Amino acid sequence: MYGDLVREITGGALRPGDTLPSMSELGKRYRVGARTVRDVLRALRSDGYIATEERRRATVAFRASDDEVERAARSLLARRDELLACYRTLELVMPPLYEFAARRCCEEELAALGRALERAHVESRSGDWRLSRSSLVLHELLDKAGNPLFSECYASLERASTAPALPGFANPYARATEESDNMLGWIFASLSEDDPAEVQRRFGLLYRGTAEYVERYLDELEAAYPGTEVGGRGFSWNARTGRSYVHAQVARDLVERIAAGEFADGSYLPSIASLAQSYGASVSTIQKALGILNAMGVASTSNGRGTKVCTSDVCFDPRALANSSLRRDLQMFADALQMLCILLPAALGTVAGSIDDVADDAERELGRAAGPWSVPKALMEGFLDNVPLDPLRDVLRELNNLLLWGYFLVFFGPSGASAPALETLGERGFEALRARDAVGFAQAMDDYYRCMLAAVCTFLEAAGMPGTERLAAPAPDAPALARASVQRSNSSNGSGSA
């Protein structure tokens, strides 16, 4: 939180004299408690970044020198391509997440959020901090879905797409607000119309329109500070931060190695001491990891003999869910799978024009892969390698990296009844790729992960996992591929602007 606010202050996103959000708003934005907010504000004041007065909000006190402004401008210009790619990613990622979250709201909740957004528009015109309320309203909407990854992904994209308004240059967001005539209220109203295509269209106008103002602003910076080499990166998202323990990571890695055939059914894993050395972990960490494998039924530990792999006779004990780290790991996986199902239809459209490359990359990956989930792994890698937007690829890859337990549950574990259906869908995906059928490939991928989500939800619910009622699959969105393909074409030829 401290580092983020310092970057916004020194980079010009928050200018001298600007008012910071209230402590409550800062706590919501960064998902921290009041004590943390007070500590951060105290440190910012001590370091000269802000000024505070009794019973008033803190204000920015830092003033950048000319050299600091130039450094900030060149740093921003170096990220030009990625900055604009973040807006394109927001255009693809956020509308289906907003629409899904809106379906979890009652009419009164949506109306209340709409009124809060209207107040945010009025405050932005009066000079209040531009991210103080409109951003919080959209985060509050996403929270209605009950999946924390939605809001966290949005926050990361939001930060990476923010272009600081440097001294001497017009603020692109203030300019967009002045000329939009409360466009955000009209856009938000689409969430009440039960029309995913209209939600996509209106929010697409928002993000494309904002990108146009930012691009003009970058042109002005380029004219003032020419010669900056483009190629910087600023977007990153690690969904596992704060959620995954080391022993859970070791357990996931061992399961993947077992599935790949490195440790055959009936064989014994290396000793605890050997595993501790190879993973650079303590003995107790390895013991906890093996405890998870025992709980999942993929291995059995016997005193004096070691840990035996038993994939041919997996038997999951529901009492294992009493293990908080395993429960957290499974919840994180289920959240990632649900989010991936929501994003796939639009994301698959971005590779429609690169289906030859997707097919070639998937075939190469299949030749290297092993284990029961080699086909879906190859299909996903072929797809991800050809996603044209770096931020979108980062989001999808992060979600995909969290799916290990899903593959285990459906190919080895108690949800194995769905394995034949998944194998059929995987083969269908490869058949479509070999026929260079982009729509068929997209449909097979969409069906594959929906089938996995349904199977895993059934298992988790039967095992007594709390919170499974919110893991519903999104409504099928067959036109999303066509919409995404058209939008990608428009973006490449410069049309489709707001």
Coordinates of C-alpha atoms in Angstrom, one line a residue:
M1 CA 0.0 0.0 0.0
Y2 CA 2.8 2.4 0.9
G3 CA 4.7 1.6 -2.3
D4 CA 1.7 2.0 -4.5
L5 CA 0.7 5.4 -3.0
V6 CA 4.3 6.6 -3.3
R7 CA 4.4 5.6 -7.0
E8 CA 1.1 7.4 -7.6
I9 CA 2.4 10.6 -5.8
T10 CA 5.8 10.7 -7.4
G11 CA 4.5 9.6 -10.8
G12 CA 1.9 12.4 -10.9
A13 CA -1.3 10.3 -10.6
L14 CA -1.8 12.3 -7.3
R15 CA -0.7 15.9 -7.6
P16 CA 0.3 18.4 -4.9
G17 CA -2.8 19.5 -3.0
D18 CA -4.9 16.5 -4.1
T19 CA -7.0 15.0 -1.4
L20 CA -6.5 11.3 -0.5
P21 CA -9.4 9.0 0.0
S22 CA -10.7 8.5 3.6
M23 CA -9.2 5.9 5.8
S24 CA -12.2 3.7 5.2
E25 CA -11.9 4.0 1.4
L26 CA -8.2 3.3 1.5
G27 CA -8.9 0.2 3.6
K28 CA -11.4 -1.1 1.1
R29 CA -9.2 -0.4 -1.9
Y30 CA -6.2 -2.2 -0.5
R31 CA -8.2 -4.7 1.6
V32 CA -6.4 -3.8 4.9
G33 CA -7.4 -2.8 8.3
A34 CA -7.6 0.6 9.9
R35 CA -4.3 0.1 11.8
T36 CA -2.4 -0.7 8.6
V37 CA -3.9 2.5 6.9
R38 CA -2.9 4.6 9.9
D39 CA 0.7 3.2 9.8
V40 CA 1.0 3.8 6.0
L41 CA -0.3 7.4 6.4
R42 CA 2.0 8.1 9.2
A43 CA 5.0 6.8 7.2
L44 CA 3.9 8.9 4.1
R45 CA 3.7 12.0 6.3
S46 CA 7.1 11.3 7.9
D47 CA 8.7 10.9 4.5
G48 CA 7.2 14.1 3.2
Y49 CA 4.7 12.8 0.7
I50 CA 1.6 14.0 2.4
A51 CA 0.4 16.6 4.9
T52 CA -2.3 15.8 7.5
E53 CA -4.5 18.0 9.7
E54 CA -6.9 17.1 12.5
R55 CA -10.3 15.9 11.2
R56 CA -9.3 16.5 7.6
R57 CA -8.3 14.1 4.9
A58 CA -4.6 13.9 4.0
T59 CA -3.3 16.0 1.1
V60 CA -0.4 15.4 -1.2
A61 CA 2.6 17.6 -0.3
F62 CA 5.3 16.2 -2.6
R63 CA 6.4 18.3 -5.6
A64 CA 8.4 16.7 -8.3
S65 CA 11.4 18.5 -9.8
D66 CA 11.7 18.9 -13.6
D67 CA 14.2 16.0 -13.7
E68 CA 11.7 13.8 -11.8
V69 CA 8.9 14.7 -14.2
E70 CA 11.0 13.8 -17.2
R71 CA 12.0 10.4 -15.6
A72 CA 8.3 9.7 -14.9
A73 CA 7.3 10.7 -18.4
R74 CA 10.0 8.4 -20.0
S75 CA 9.1 5.6 -17.7
L76 CA 5.5 5.9 -18.8
L77 CA 6.4 6.2 -22.5
A78 CA 8.5 3.0 -22.2
R79 CA 5.3 1.2 -21.1
R80 CA 3.2 2.7 -23.9
D81 CA 2.4 -0.6 -25.7
E82 CA 1.6 -2.5 -22.5
L83 CA -0.4 0.4 -21.2
L84 CA -2.7 0.3 -24.2
A85 CA -2.8 -3.5 -24.1
C86 CA -4.1 -3.3 -20.5
Y87 CA -7.1 -1.2 -21.8
R88 CA -7.7 -3.8 -24.5
T89 CA -7.5 -6.5 -21.8
L90 CA -9.9 -4.6 -19.6
E91 CA -12.3 -4.4 -22.5
L92 CA -12.2 -8.2 -22.9
V93 CA -11.9 -9.3 -19.2
M94 CA -14.1 -7.0 -17.2
P95 CA -17.5 -7.0 -19.0
P96 CA -18.2 -10.7 -18.5
L97 CA -17.0 -10.5 -14.9
Y98 CA -19.3 -7.5 -14.3
E99 CA -22.2 -9.3 -16.0
F100 CA -21.6 -12.4 -13.9
A101 CA -21.4 -10.5 -10.7
A102 CA -24.6 -8.5 -11.5
R103 CA -26.5 -11.8 -11.8
R104 CA -25.6 -12.4 -8.2
C105 CA -27.3 -9.1 -7.1
C106 CA -30.9 -8.4 -6.4
E107 CA -32.6 -5.3 -8.0
E108 CA -32.1 -3.3 -4.9
E109 CA -28.4 -4.0 -4.7
L110 CA -27.8 -3.0 -8.3
A111 CA -29.9 0.1 -7.9
A112 CA -27.8 1.1 -4.8
L113 CA -24.6 0.6 -6.7
G114 CA -25.9 2.7 -9.6
R115 CA -26.7 5.5 -7.2
A116 CA -23.2 5.3 -5.7
L117 CA -21.8 5.5 -9.2
E118 CA -23.8 8.6 -9.9
R119 CA -22.4 10.2 -6.7
A120 CA -18.9 9.2 -7.9
H121 CA -19.5 11.0 -11.2
V122 CA -20.5 14.2 -9.4
E123 CA -17.5 14.1 -7.1
S124 CA -15.1 13.5 -10.0
R125 CA -16.4 16.7 -11.6
S126 CA -15.9 18.6 -8.4
G127 CA -12.2 17.6 -8.2
D128 CA -12.4 14.7 -5.7
W129 CA -9.8 12.0 -6.1
R130 CA -10.7 10.2 -9.3
L131 CA -10.3 6.6 -8.0
S132 CA -12.0 7.2 -4.7
R133 CA -15.5 6.1 -5.4
S134 CA -16.1 4.9 -9.0
S135 CA -13.4 2.3 -8.7
L136 CA -14.8 1.2 -5.3
V137 CA -18.3 0.8 -6.7
L138 CA -17.0 -1.5 -9.4
H139 CA -15.0 -3.4 -6.9
E140 CA -18.1 -3.7 -4.7
L141 CA -20.0 -5.1 -7.6
L142 CA -17.3 -7.7 -8.3
D143 CA -17.4 -8.7 -4.6
K144 CA -21.0 -9.7 -5.0
A145 CA -19.9 -12.7 -7.0
G146 CA -18.0 -14.0 -3.9
N147 CA -14.9 -14.8 -5.9
P148 CA -12.0 -12.7 -4.6
L149 CA -10.0 -13.3 -7.8
F150 CA -12.3 -11.0 -9.8
S151 CA -11.6 -7.9 -7.7
E152 CA -7.9 -8.7 -7.3
C153 CA -7.4 -9.1 -11.1
Y154 CA -9.3 -5.9 -11.7
A155 CA -7.1 -4.0 -9.2
S156 CA -3.9 -5.2 -10.8
L157 CA -5.1 -4.2 -14.3
E158 CA -6.4 -0.9 -13.0
R159 CA -3.1 0.0 -11.5
A160 CA -1.1 -1.1 -14.6
S161 CA -3.4 0.9 -16.9
T162 CA -3.2 4.2 -14.9
A163 CA -1.2 6.9 -16.7
P164 CA 0.0 9.5 -14.1
A165 CA -1.0 13.0 -15.0
L166 CA 2.3 14.8 -14.9
P167 CA 2.7 18.6 -14.2
G168 CA 2.3 20.7 -17.3
F169 CA 0.1 18.2 -19.1
A170 CA -3.7 17.8 -19.1
N171 CA -5.1 15.0 -17.0
P172 CA -6.5 12.5 -19.6
Y173 CA -9.0 11.1 -17.1
A174 CA -10.3 14.5 -16.1
R175 CA -10.7 15.3 -19.8
A176 CA -12.6 12.1 -20.4
T177 CA -14.9 12.7 -17.4
E178 CA -15.7 16.2 -18.6
E179 CA -16.6 15.1 -22.0
S180 CA -18.4 11.8 -21.1
D181 CA -21.7 13.4 -19.8
N182 CA -22.1 10.6 -17.2
M183 CA -21.4 7.8 -19.7
L184 CA -20.5 5.5 -16.8
G185 CA -24.1 5.6 -15.5
W186 CA -25.5 4.6 -18.9
I187 CA -22.9 1.8 -19.1
F188 CA -23.7 0.5 -15.7
A189 CA -27.4 0.5 -16.5
S190 CA -26.7 -2.3 -19.1
L191 CA -26.1 -4.7 -16.2
S192 CA -29.9 -4.6 -15.4
E193 CA -30.9 -5.6 -19.0
D194 CA -29.9 -9.3 -19.0
D195 CA -28.1 -8.8 -22.3
P196 CA -24.4 -9.9 -22.2
A197 CA -23.8 -8.5 -25.7
E198 CA -25.0 -5.0 -24.6
V199 CA -22.9 -5.2 -21.5
Q200 CA -19.8 -6.0 -23.7
R201 CA -20.7 -3.2 -26.1
R202 CA -21.1 -0.5 -23.5
F203 CA -18.2 -1.3 -21.3
G204 CA -16.2 -1.8 -24.5
L205 CA -17.0 1.9 -25.4
L206 CA -15.8 2.9 -21.9
Y207 CA -12.4 1.2 -22.1
R208 CA -11.8 2.0 -25.8
G209 CA -12.8 5.6 -25.2
T210 CA -10.5 6.0 -22.2
A211 CA -7.7 4.4 -24.1
E212 CA -8.1 7.1 -26.8
Y213 CA -7.7 9.9 -24.2
V214 CA -4.6 8.1 -22.8
E215 CA -3.1 7.6 -26.2
R216 CA -3.5 11.3 -27.0
Y217 CA -1.9 12.1 -23.7
L218 CA 1.0 9.8 -24.5
D219 CA 1.4 11.5 -27.8
E220 CA 1.8 14.9 -26.0
L221 CA 4.4 13.4 -23.7
E222 CA 6.3 11.9 -26.7
A223 CA 6.3 15.3 -28.3
A224 CA 7.9 16.8 -25.2
Y225 CA 10.3 13.9 -24.4
P226 CA 11.1 12.3 -27.8
G227 CA 13.3 9.3 -28.3
T228 CA 12.1 7.0 -25.5
E229 CA 12.5 3.3 -26.3
V230 CA 9.3 1.3 -25.9
G231 CA 9.4 -2.0 -24.1
G232 CA 8.7 -1.6 -20.4
R233 CA 6.4 -3.9 -18.4
G234 CA 4.3 -2.8 -15.4
F235 CA 1.5 -5.4 -15.1
S236 CA 1.8 -8.4 -12.8
W237 CA -0.7 -10.5 -11.0
N238 CA 0.0 -13.3 -8.6
A239 CA -3.2 -14.8 -7.3
R240 CA -1.4 -17.1 -4.9
T241 CA 0.1 -14.3 -2.8
G242 CA -1.1 -14.7 0.7
R243 CA -3.1 -17.8 -0.1
S244 CA -0.7 -20.6 -0.7
Y245 CA 1.6 -22.2 1.9
V246 CA 5.0 -23.7 0.9
H247 CA 3.9 -27.2 1.9
A248 CA 0.8 -26.9 -0.4
Q249 CA 3.0 -25.8 -3.3
V250 CA 5.2 -28.8 -2.7
A251 CA 2.2 -31.1 -2.6
R252 CA 0.9 -29.7 -5.9
D253 CA 4.3 -30.2 -7.5
L254 CA 4.5 -33.8 -6.3
V255 CA 1.1 -34.5 -7.7
E256 CA 2.1 -33.1 -11.1
R257 CA 5.2 -35.2 -11.1
I258 CA 3.2 -38.3 -10.2
A259 CA 0.7 -37.6 -13.0
A260 CA 3.6 -37.1 -15.5
G261 CA 4.8 -40.6 -14.7
E262 CA 8.0 -39.6 -12.8
F263 CA 6.7 -41.7 -9.8
A264 CA 4.8 -44.7 -11.0
D265 CA 1.8 -46.2 -9.2
G266 CA 3.1 -48.5 -6.5
S267 CA 6.5 -46.9 -6.3
Y268 CA 7.8 -45.0 -3.3
L269 CA 8.6 -41.3 -3.3
P270 CA 12.1 -40.1 -2.2
S271 CA 12.7 -40.0 1.5
I272 CA 11.6 -37.0 3.5
A273 CA 15.2 -35.9 3.9
S274 CA 15.8 -36.1 0.2
L275 CA 12.6 -34.2 -0.7
A276 CA 13.5 -31.5 1.9
Q277 CA 16.9 -31.1 0.2
S278 CA 15.6 -31.0 -3.3
Y279 CA 12.8 -28.5 -2.5
G280 CA 15.0 -26.4 -0.1
A281 CA 12.3 -26.9 2.6
S282 CA 12.3 -28.0 6.2
V283 CA 11.4 -31.6 7.2
S284 CA 8.2 -30.4 8.8
T285 CA 7.2 -28.7 5.5
I286 CA 7.7 -31.9 3.6
Q287 CA 5.8 -33.9 6.2
K288 CA 2.8 -31.5 5.8
A289 CA 3.0 -31.8 2.0
L290 CA 2.9 -35.6 2.3
G291 CA 0.0 -35.3 4.7
I292 CA -1.9 -33.5 1.9
L293 CA -1.1 -36.3 -0.5
N294 CA -2.3 -38.8 2.0
A295 CA -5.5 -36.8 2.6
M296 CA -6.2 -36.6 -1.2
G297 CA -5.6 -40.3 -1.5
V298 CA -2.9 -40.2 -4.0
A299 CA -0.2 -41.6 -1.7
S300 CA 0.0 -43.6 1.5
T301 CA 2.7 -43.1 4.2
S302 CA 3.8 -46.0 6.4
N303 CA 6.2 -45.7 9.3
G304 CA 9.5 -47.2 8.4
R305 CA 8.6 -47.8 4.8
G306 CA 8.1 -44.3 3.3
T307 CA 5.3 -42.9 1.1
K308 CA 3.8 -45.1 -1.6
V309 CA 2.1 -43.8 -4.7
C310 CA -1.4 -45.3 -5.1
T311 CA -3.0 -43.6 -8.1
S312 CA -4.8 -46.8 -9.2
D313 CA -6.9 -46.8 -6.0
V314 CA -7.4 -43.2 -5.0
C315 CA -9.6 -42.8 -2.0
F316 CA -10.3 -39.2 -0.8
D317 CA -11.2 -38.8 2.9
P318 CA -13.7 -35.9 3.3
R319 CA -12.2 -35.3 6.8
A320 CA -9.2 -34.0 5.0
L321 CA -11.1 -30.8 4.4
A322 CA -10.5 -30.0 8.1
N323 CA -7.0 -29.2 7.0
S324 CA -7.1 -25.4 6.5
S325 CA -4.3 -25.2 4.0
L326 CA -5.8 -27.9 1.8
R327 CA -9.2 -26.3 2.0
R328 CA -7.7 -22.9 1.1
D329 CA -5.8 -24.6 -1.8
L330 CA -9.0 -26.2 -3.1
Q331 CA -11.0 -23.0 -2.8
M332 CA -8.3 -21.1 -4.7
F333 CA -8.4 -23.7 -7.4
A334 CA -12.2 -23.6 -7.7
D335 CA -12.2 -19.8 -7.8
A336 CA -9.6 -19.9 -10.6
L337 CA -11.6 -22.5 -12.6
Q338 CA -14.8 -20.5 -12.3
M339 CA -13.0 -17.3 -13.5
L340 CA -11.4 -19.1 -16.4
C341 CA -14.8 -20.4 -17.5
I342 CA -16.1 -16.8 -17.5
L343 CA -13.2 -15.3 -19.5
L344 CA -12.5 -18.1 -22.0
P345 CA -15.2 -17.3 -24.6
A346 CA -13.9 -13.7 -25.2
A347 CA -10.3 -14.6 -24.8
L348 CA -10.4 -17.5 -27.3
G349 CA -11.6 -14.9 -29.9
T350 CA -8.2 -13.2 -29.8
V351 CA -6.5 -16.2 -31.4
A352 CA -9.1 -16.8 -34.1
G353 CA -6.7 -15.2 -36.7
S354 CA -3.8 -17.3 -35.5
I355 CA -5.3 -20.8 -35.6
D356 CA -2.4 -22.2 -37.6
D357 CA 0.1 -21.2 -35.0
V358 CA -2.2 -22.4 -32.1
A359 CA -2.4 -25.8 -33.9
D360 CA 1.3 -26.1 -34.5
D361 CA 2.2 -25.1 -30.9
A362 CA -0.3 -27.5 -29.4
E363 CA 1.0 -30.4 -31.5
R364 CA 4.6 -29.6 -30.3
E365 CA 3.4 -29.5 -26.7
L366 CA 1.5 -32.7 -27.0
G367 CA 4.7 -34.4 -28.2
R368 CA 6.5 -33.3 -25.0
A369 CA 3.7 -33.8 -22.5
A370 CA 2.9 -37.0 -20.6
G371 CA 0.2 -38.1 -18.2
P372 CA -3.6 -38.2 -18.3
W373 CA -4.0 -34.4 -18.8
S374 CA -1.4 -34.1 -21.5
V375 CA -4.1 -33.3 -24.1
P376 CA -5.8 -30.4 -22.3
K377 CA -2.4 -29.1 -21.2
A378 CA -1.2 -29.1 -24.8
L379 CA -4.4 -27.3 -26.0
M380 CA -4.1 -24.7 -23.3
E381 CA -0.4 -24.0 -23.9
G382 CA -1.0 -23.7 -27.7
F383 CA -3.7 -21.2 -27.0
L384 CA -1.8 -19.2 -24.4
D385 CA 1.3 -19.0 -26.5
N386 CA -0.6 -17.1 -29.2
V387 CA -2.7 -14.7 -27.1
P388 CA -1.6 -11.4 -28.6
L389 CA -2.0 -9.2 -25.5
D390 CA 0.6 -9.7 -22.8
P391 CA -1.6 -8.7 -19.8
L392 CA -4.4 -11.0 -21.0
R393 CA -2.0 -13.8 -21.4
D394 CA -0.6 -13.2 -17.9
V395 CA -4.1 -13.3 -16.4
L396 CA -5.0 -16.5 -18.2
R397 CA -1.7 -18.2 -17.4
E398 CA -2.0 -17.3 -13.7
L399 CA -5.5 -18.9 -13.6
N400 CA -4.3 -22.0 -15.5
N401 CA -1.4 -22.4 -13.1
L402 CA -4.0 -22.8 -10.3
L403 CA -5.9 -25.7 -11.9
L404 CA -3.7 -28.6 -10.8
W405 CA -6.1 -30.0 -8.2
G406 CA -8.9 -30.0 -10.8
Y407 CA -7.0 -32.2 -13.2
F408 CA -6.1 -34.5 -10.3
L409 CA -9.7 -34.7 -9.1
V410 CA -11.2 -35.6 -12.5
F411 CA -8.5 -37.9 -13.7
F412 CA -7.4 -39.6 -10.5
G413 CA -9.8 -38.7 -7.8
P414 CA -13.4 -39.0 -6.8
S415 CA -14.7 -36.9 -9.7
G416 CA -13.2 -39.4 -12.2
A417 CA -16.6 -40.3 -13.6
S418 CA -16.3 -37.1 -15.8
A419 CA -12.9 -38.2 -17.1
P420 CA -14.2 -39.9 -20.3
A421 CA -16.3 -36.8 -21.2
L422 CA -13.3 -34.6 -20.7
E423 CA -11.1 -36.9 -22.8
T424 CA -13.7 -36.7 -25.6
L425 CA -13.8 -32.9 -25.4
G426 CA -10.0 -32.8 -25.5
E427 CA -9.8 -34.9 -28.6
R428 CA -12.6 -32.8 -30.2
G429 CA -10.4 -29.7 -29.5
F430 CA -7.5 -31.3 -31.3
E431 CA -9.7 -32.4 -34.2
A432 CA -10.9 -28.8 -34.6
L433 CA -7.3 -27.5 -34.5
R434 CA -6.2 -30.0 -37.1
A435 CA -9.1 -28.8 -39.3
R436 CA -8.2 -25.2 -38.6
D437 CA -11.7 -24.7 -37.2
A438 CA -11.3 -21.8 -34.8
V439 CA -15.0 -21.8 -33.7
G440 CA -15.0 -25.6 -33.1
F441 CA -11.8 -25.3 -31.1
A442 CA -13.2 -22.5 -29.0
Q443 CA -16.4 -24.4 -28.3
A444 CA -14.5 -27.6 -27.3
M445 CA -12.3 -25.6 -24.9
D446 CA -15.3 -23.8 -23.4
D447 CA -17.2 -27.1 -23.0
Y448 CA -14.1 -28.8 -21.5
Y449 CA -13.6 -26.3 -18.6
R450 CA -17.3 -26.1 -17.9
C451 CA -17.4 -29.9 -17.6
M452 CA -14.5 -29.8 -15.2
L453 CA -16.2 -27.0 -13.1
A454 CA -19.4 -29.0 -12.9
A455 CA -17.6 -32.2 -11.9
V456 CA -15.4 -30.5 -9.2
C457 CA -18.3 -28.6 -7.8
T458 CA -20.3 -31.8 -7.4
F459 CA -17.4 -33.4 -5.6
L460 CA -16.7 -30.5 -3.3
E461 CA -20.3 -30.1 -2.4
A462 CA -20.6 -33.9 -1.6
A463 CA -17.4 -33.6 0.5
G464 CA -18.9 -30.8 2.6
M465 CA -16.8 -28.0 1.3
P466 CA -18.3 -24.7 2.4
G467 CA -19.1 -22.0 -0.2
T468 CA -19.7 -24.3 -3.2
E469 CA -23.1 -22.7 -3.9
R470 CA -21.4 -19.6 -5.4
L471 CA -19.3 -21.7 -7.8
A472 CA -21.9 -21.8 -10.5
A473 CA -20.8 -21.8 -14.1
P474 CA -21.5 -18.7 -16.2
A475 CA -24.4 -18.7 -18.7
P476 CA -23.2 -20.1 -22.1
D477 CA -22.1 -17.2 -24.3
A478 CA -21.8 -18.6 -27.8
P479 CA -21.7 -15.2 -29.6
A480 CA -18.7 -14.1 -27.5
L481 CA -16.2 -15.6 -29.9
A482 CA -17.6 -13.7 -32.8
R483 CA -17.8 -10.5 -30.8
A484 CA -14.2 -10.9 -29.7
S485 CA -13.0 -11.6 -33.2
V486 CA -14.7 -8.5 -34.6
Q487 CA -13.4 -6.4 -31.8
R488 CA -9.9 -7.7 -32.4
S489 CA -10.2 -6.9 -36.1
N490 CA -11.5 -3.4 -35.3
S491 CA -8.6 -2.8 -32.8
S492 CA -6.0 -3.8 -35.4
N493 CA -7.4 -1.6 -38.2
G494 CA -8.1 1.4 -35.9
S495 CA -11.9 1.4 -36.1
G496 CA -14.4 0.8 -33.3
S497 CA -13.4 3.8 -31.2
A498 CA -15.8 5.4 -28.8

